[in-house]
Amino acid sequence: FFREVTTRSTKNNCRLYFSQIPSLRIYVENTLSTMDFTSCVSNALEKYELTEECAKVILSKLLGYAIVVGAAGLKLPQIFAILRSKSAEGLSRVSLEAEVFGYAISLTYSALNGMPFSAYGENVFILLQNLSILLLVTIYRDASYLRLLGYTALVSGGIFSAVNSGLLTSELLDRAYTGCIFIFMYARLTQIVVNFRAGSTGQISLATTLIQTLGVCVRIFTSIQEGVAFVVLRGYLLSLALATILIGQIFVYGSKKTKKVE
C-alpha cells in the first residue's frame, strides 16, 4: 500500500513540476515535434534520408547514451588507484561529500522533471561510485564509519522525505538545482586548494579526471543540441574550467608525498 501511494504521489509531483517549468516543457515539446529521434533514425534507415538537423539529433542522442554507459566506469581508475596503493592520500573527503550531495540533487531534479535518461543517467553511476570512493577513504584513513553512514542517510533520507511530503515545490526544486552549480564548484575548488596546499595530487587518478573532462565537453555539446535550460549548460561550462585546472595540477605536482588532508 505504501509503495502504491508513494508511486502515485511521485507521478503527481512529476506532472506538477513539469507543468510549472516552462523551459523544460518547451524542451520536451520541441523534441517531440521538430527533433524526434525515432523518426530521424527511421528516415535514415528506411528512406536513406538524413537532414543536417536529424544528423545532429542522432549524434546528440547517441553521445548522451555513450556518456551514460561510460559513466559506469568513470571512477573505476580512481577506485583501482586507491586499492592498488592501499592509500587515499590527496583525496579530499569534503570534496567527495559535496559531490555526492550535488549529484543527488541533480538526479532528483532531472528524474522528477521527466528529462530523458540520456540527459542525466550518468548521475546515477557517478553517485554510486563516489559513495564507493568515500567508503575506501574511510577504510584507508581509519576514519569513523558513523560519518559516512550518517551523511548517506541524511542526504538520501532528506531528499526522499522532501519529495514524498509535498514540501518540495517546483520553485524550491529549481533553486536547489541551481545551487548544484555552486556545490560542484565548491567540491572542485576544495580539491584544488587541498592539492595546492599539499604540493601534490596524491592518488588522484589522471585517467578518471581526463575522462570526466571529456564527458563534460560532450555533455556541453548535447545540452546545446537538445536545448536544455541555460542553468544546466552554465554548470557544465564552470565544471570544465575547474577540471582543466585540476588536470594542470596533476601534471605539475604529480603524485609526490603529501601530508594528510581532510
Short mmCIF file of C-alpha atoms in Angstrom, two decimals:
data_model
loop_
_atom_site.label_atom_id
_atom_site.label_comp_id
_atom_site.label_asym_id
_atom_site.label_seq_id
_atom_site.Cartn_x
_atom_site.Cartn_y
_atom_site.Cartn_z
CA PHE A 1 0.00 0.00 0.00
CA PHE A 2 2.78 2.42 0.94
CA ARG A 3 4.61 1.69 -2.32
CA GLU A 4 1.42 2.31 -4.32
CA VAL A 5 0.72 5.62 -2.57
CA THR A 6 4.34 6.70 -2.94
CA THR A 7 4.36 5.86 -6.66
CA ARG A 8 1.11 7.75 -7.25
CA SER A 9 2.37 10.73 -5.26
CA THR A 10 5.64 10.80 -7.17
CA LYS A 11 3.84 10.68 -10.52
CA ASN A 12 1.56 13.54 -9.48
CA ASN A 13 4.57 15.56 -8.39
CA CYS A 14 6.26 14.89 -11.72
CA ARG A 15 3.24 16.22 -13.60
CA LEU A 16 3.06 19.24 -11.31
CA TYR A 17 6.74 20.12 -11.73
CA PHE A 18 6.58 19.56 -15.47
CA SER A 19 3.60 21.87 -15.92
CA GLN A 20 5.20 24.66 -13.92
CA ILE A 21 8.64 24.77 -15.53
CA PRO A 22 8.34 26.43 -18.96
CA SER A 23 11.91 25.75 -20.11
CA LEU A 24 11.53 22.01 -19.66
CA ARG A 25 8.05 21.97 -21.19
CA ILE A 26 9.31 23.83 -24.27
CA TYR A 27 12.29 21.49 -24.46
CA VAL A 28 10.13 18.35 -24.49
CA GLU A 29 7.60 19.84 -26.90
CA ASN A 30 10.38 20.83 -29.31
CA THR A 31 11.94 17.38 -29.00
CA LEU A 32 8.68 15.64 -29.82
CA SER A 33 7.63 17.97 -32.65
CA THR A 34 10.73 19.01 -34.57
CA MET A 35 13.57 16.83 -33.37
CA ASP A 36 12.09 13.35 -32.94
CA PHE A 37 14.94 10.88 -32.58
CA THR A 38 12.87 7.86 -33.60
CA SER A 39 11.59 9.40 -36.83
CA CYS A 40 15.09 10.59 -37.72
CA VAL A 41 16.51 7.10 -37.34
CA SER A 42 13.57 5.63 -39.26
CA ASN A 43 14.08 8.02 -42.18
CA ALA A 44 17.80 7.32 -42.24
CA LEU A 45 17.41 3.53 -42.27
CA GLU A 46 14.29 3.13 -44.41
CA LYS A 47 14.30 6.13 -46.75
CA TYR A 48 18.03 6.84 -46.71
CA GLU A 49 17.21 10.44 -45.85
CA LEU A 50 19.34 12.27 -43.31
CA THR A 51 18.96 16.01 -42.93
CA GLU A 52 21.53 18.10 -41.08
CA GLU A 53 19.07 18.64 -38.23
CA CYS A 54 18.41 14.91 -37.89
CA ALA A 55 22.12 14.14 -38.01
CA LYS A 56 22.67 16.46 -35.06
CA VAL A 57 19.74 14.92 -33.18
CA ILE A 58 21.03 11.37 -33.70
CA LEU A 59 24.61 12.30 -32.81
CA SER A 60 23.48 14.17 -29.71
CA LYS A 61 21.30 11.29 -28.50
CA LEU A 62 23.98 8.65 -29.15
CA LEU A 63 26.61 10.74 -27.39
CA GLY A 64 24.23 11.20 -24.48
CA TYR A 65 23.82 7.46 -24.06
CA ALA A 66 27.56 6.95 -24.59
CA ILE A 67 28.18 9.23 -21.63
CA VAL A 68 25.74 7.23 -19.52
CA VAL A 69 27.46 3.96 -20.44
CA GLY A 70 30.91 5.46 -19.95
CA ALA A 71 29.91 6.84 -16.57
CA ALA A 72 29.52 3.27 -15.31
CA GLY A 73 33.31 3.05 -15.36
CA LEU A 74 34.25 6.69 -14.94
CA LYS A 75 35.56 6.43 -11.39
CA LEU A 76 36.96 2.90 -11.70
CA PRO A 77 40.54 4.12 -12.41
CA GLN A 78 40.32 6.19 -9.23
CA ILE A 79 38.99 3.23 -7.25
CA PHE A 80 41.71 0.93 -8.61
CA ALA A 81 44.39 3.55 -7.84
CA ILE A 82 43.29 3.61 -4.20
CA LEU A 83 43.11 -0.18 -3.94
CA ARG A 84 46.47 -0.66 -5.66
CA SER A 85 48.30 1.78 -3.40
CA LYS A 86 46.19 0.98 -0.34
CA SER A 87 46.04 4.71 0.25
CA ALA A 88 43.55 7.56 -0.22
CA GLU A 89 46.29 10.17 0.05
CA GLY A 90 45.46 13.51 -1.55
CA LEU A 91 41.71 12.92 -1.85
CA SER A 92 39.53 15.46 -0.08
CA ARG A 93 36.67 13.81 1.77
CA VAL A 94 34.82 17.13 1.98
CA SER A 95 35.04 17.43 -1.82
CA LEU A 96 33.65 13.92 -2.30
CA GLU A 97 30.80 14.54 0.14
CA ALA A 98 29.88 17.74 -1.67
CA GLU A 99 29.83 15.87 -4.99
CA VAL A 100 27.54 13.20 -3.55
CA PHE A 101 25.12 15.87 -2.39
CA GLY A 102 25.25 17.67 -5.73
CA TYR A 103 24.67 14.53 -7.80
CA ALA A 104 21.79 13.50 -5.55
CA ILE A 105 20.05 16.84 -6.11
CA SER A 106 20.77 16.77 -9.85
CA LEU A 107 19.39 13.24 -10.15
CA THR A 108 16.24 14.17 -8.25
CA TYR A 109 15.66 17.29 -10.37
CA SER A 110 16.15 15.50 -13.68
CA ALA A 111 14.03 12.47 -12.80
CA LEU A 112 11.10 14.42 -11.37
CA ASN A 113 11.01 16.75 -14.37
CA GLY A 114 10.81 13.90 -16.85
CA MET A 115 14.07 14.64 -18.63
CA PRO A 116 15.28 11.83 -20.93
CA PHE A 117 17.59 9.33 -19.22
CA SER A 118 20.27 10.09 -21.81
CA ALA A 119 20.44 13.63 -20.42
CA TYR A 120 21.17 12.70 -16.80
CA GLY A 121 21.76 8.94 -16.49
CA GLU A 122 25.45 9.35 -15.71
CA ASN A 123 24.49 10.93 -12.39
CA VAL A 124 23.27 7.56 -11.12
CA PHE A 125 26.56 5.76 -11.77
CA ILE A 126 28.81 8.61 -10.63
CA LEU A 127 26.83 8.95 -7.40
CA LEU A 128 27.28 5.25 -6.59
CA GLN A 129 30.98 5.33 -7.45
CA ASN A 130 31.55 8.43 -5.33
CA LEU A 131 29.97 6.63 -2.38
CA SER A 132 32.36 3.72 -3.02
CA ILE A 133 35.34 6.08 -3.01
CA LEU A 134 34.13 7.66 0.22
CA LEU A 135 34.00 4.19 1.73
CA LEU A 136 37.59 3.50 0.64
CA VAL A 137 38.74 6.85 2.02
CA THR A 138 37.11 5.92 5.33
CA ILE A 139 38.79 2.50 5.34
CA TYR A 140 42.32 3.57 4.46
CA ARG A 141 42.32 6.58 6.77
CA ASP A 142 40.90 4.59 9.68
CA ALA A 143 38.16 7.17 9.91
CA SER A 144 34.80 6.76 11.61
CA TYR A 145 32.16 4.86 9.66
CA LEU A 146 29.48 6.78 11.51
CA ARG A 147 30.26 9.91 9.50
CA LEU A 148 29.82 8.06 6.19
CA LEU A 149 26.64 6.27 7.28
CA GLY A 150 25.20 9.40 8.84
CA TYR A 151 25.92 11.56 5.80
CA THR A 152 24.46 9.00 3.37
CA ALA A 153 21.34 8.61 5.49
CA LEU A 154 20.97 12.38 5.84
CA VAL A 155 21.19 13.06 2.10
CA SER A 156 19.03 10.16 0.91
CA GLY A 157 16.51 10.46 3.74
CA GLY A 158 16.24 14.22 3.41
CA ILE A 159 15.56 14.14 -0.33
CA PHE A 160 13.14 11.21 -0.06
CA SER A 161 11.18 12.93 2.70
CA ALA A 162 11.06 16.25 0.84
CA VAL A 163 9.75 14.61 -2.35
CA ASN A 164 7.08 12.46 -0.71
CA SER A 165 5.89 15.02 1.81
CA GLY A 166 4.96 17.53 -0.89
CA LEU A 167 7.27 20.17 0.63
CA LEU A 168 9.49 20.17 -2.46
CA THR A 169 7.73 22.71 -4.69
CA SER A 170 8.81 23.36 -8.26
CA GLU A 171 10.31 26.71 -7.22
CA LEU A 172 12.32 25.13 -4.41
CA LEU A 173 13.44 22.33 -6.72
CA ASP A 174 14.63 24.89 -9.29
CA ARG A 175 16.61 26.74 -6.64
CA ALA A 176 18.15 23.54 -5.33
CA TYR A 177 19.23 22.54 -8.83
CA THR A 178 20.66 26.00 -9.47
CA GLY A 179 22.56 25.61 -6.24
CA CYS A 180 24.18 22.44 -7.61
CA ILE A 181 26.42 24.66 -9.71
CA PHE A 182 27.89 26.16 -6.56
CA ILE A 183 28.04 22.77 -4.83
CA PHE A 184 30.13 21.27 -7.63
CA MET A 185 32.27 24.40 -7.78
CA TYR A 186 32.86 24.10 -4.05
CA ALA A 187 33.76 20.41 -4.42
CA ARG A 188 36.30 21.09 -7.17
CA LEU A 189 37.71 24.19 -5.52
CA THR A 190 38.14 22.28 -2.26
CA GLN A 191 40.16 19.58 -4.02
CA ILE A 192 42.20 22.18 -5.92
CA VAL A 193 43.01 24.05 -2.69
CA VAL A 194 43.99 20.79 -0.96
CA ASN A 195 46.34 19.97 -3.83
CA PHE A 196 47.85 23.45 -3.76
CA ARG A 197 48.50 23.38 -0.02
CA ALA A 198 49.99 19.90 -0.13
CA GLY A 199 52.01 20.50 -3.28
CA SER A 200 50.78 17.14 -4.57
CA THR A 201 47.73 15.46 -6.05
CA GLY A 202 48.31 12.23 -4.16
CA GLN A 203 46.28 9.31 -5.52
CA ILE A 204 44.02 11.39 -7.74
CA SER A 205 43.62 9.46 -10.99
CA LEU A 206 44.63 11.28 -14.17
CA ALA A 207 42.61 8.81 -16.26
CA THR A 208 39.40 9.49 -14.31
CA THR A 209 39.95 13.25 -14.46
CA LEU A 210 40.61 13.23 -18.22
CA ILE A 211 37.60 11.01 -18.95
CA GLN A 212 35.39 13.18 -16.78
CA THR A 213 36.60 16.32 -18.56
CA LEU A 214 35.93 14.74 -21.96
CA GLY A 215 32.47 13.76 -20.76
CA VAL A 216 31.77 17.35 -19.74
CA CYS A 217 32.80 18.56 -23.21
CA VAL A 218 30.44 16.07 -24.84
CA ARG A 219 27.66 16.98 -22.42
CA ILE A 220 28.06 20.65 -23.34
CA PHE A 221 27.51 19.71 -26.99
CA THR A 222 24.47 17.53 -26.24
CA SER A 223 22.98 20.20 -23.96
CA ILE A 224 23.21 22.78 -26.75
CA GLN A 225 21.72 20.38 -29.29
CA GLU A 226 18.87 19.24 -27.02
CA GLY A 227 18.06 22.79 -25.93
CA VAL A 228 18.26 22.28 -22.18
CA ALA A 229 17.93 25.25 -19.84
CA PHE A 230 20.89 27.64 -19.70
CA VAL A 231 21.33 26.94 -15.99
CA VAL A 232 22.32 23.37 -16.90
CA LEU A 233 24.74 24.49 -19.62
CA ARG A 234 26.34 27.05 -17.32
CA GLY A 235 27.05 24.34 -14.79
CA TYR A 236 28.88 22.23 -17.36
CA LEU A 237 30.97 25.20 -18.52
CA LEU A 238 32.08 26.02 -14.99
CA SER A 239 32.84 22.35 -14.38
CA LEU A 240 35.03 22.29 -17.49
CA ALA A 241 37.04 25.29 -16.31
CA LEU A 242 37.75 23.77 -12.89
CA ALA A 243 38.52 20.35 -14.36
CA THR A 244 41.14 21.99 -16.58
CA ILE A 245 42.81 23.49 -13.50
CA LEU A 246 42.81 20.11 -11.77
CA ILE A 247 44.42 18.43 -14.78
CA GLY A 248 47.09 21.11 -14.75
CA GLN A 249 47.80 20.37 -11.08
CA ILE A 250 48.16 16.65 -11.78
CA PHE A 251 50.82 17.34 -14.40
CA VAL A 252 52.62 19.99 -12.33
CA TYR A 253 52.54 18.28 -8.92
CA GLY A 254 52.46 14.64 -9.91
CA SER A 255 51.96 12.16 -7.08
CA LYS A 256 54.50 13.50 -4.60
CA LYS A 257 54.07 12.61 -0.99
CA THR A 258 51.54 14.81 0.70
CA LYS A 259 50.52 15.40 4.24
CA LYS A 260 47.21 14.12 5.50
CA VAL A 261 44.24 16.15 4.29
CA GLU A 262 40.57 16.20 5.07
#
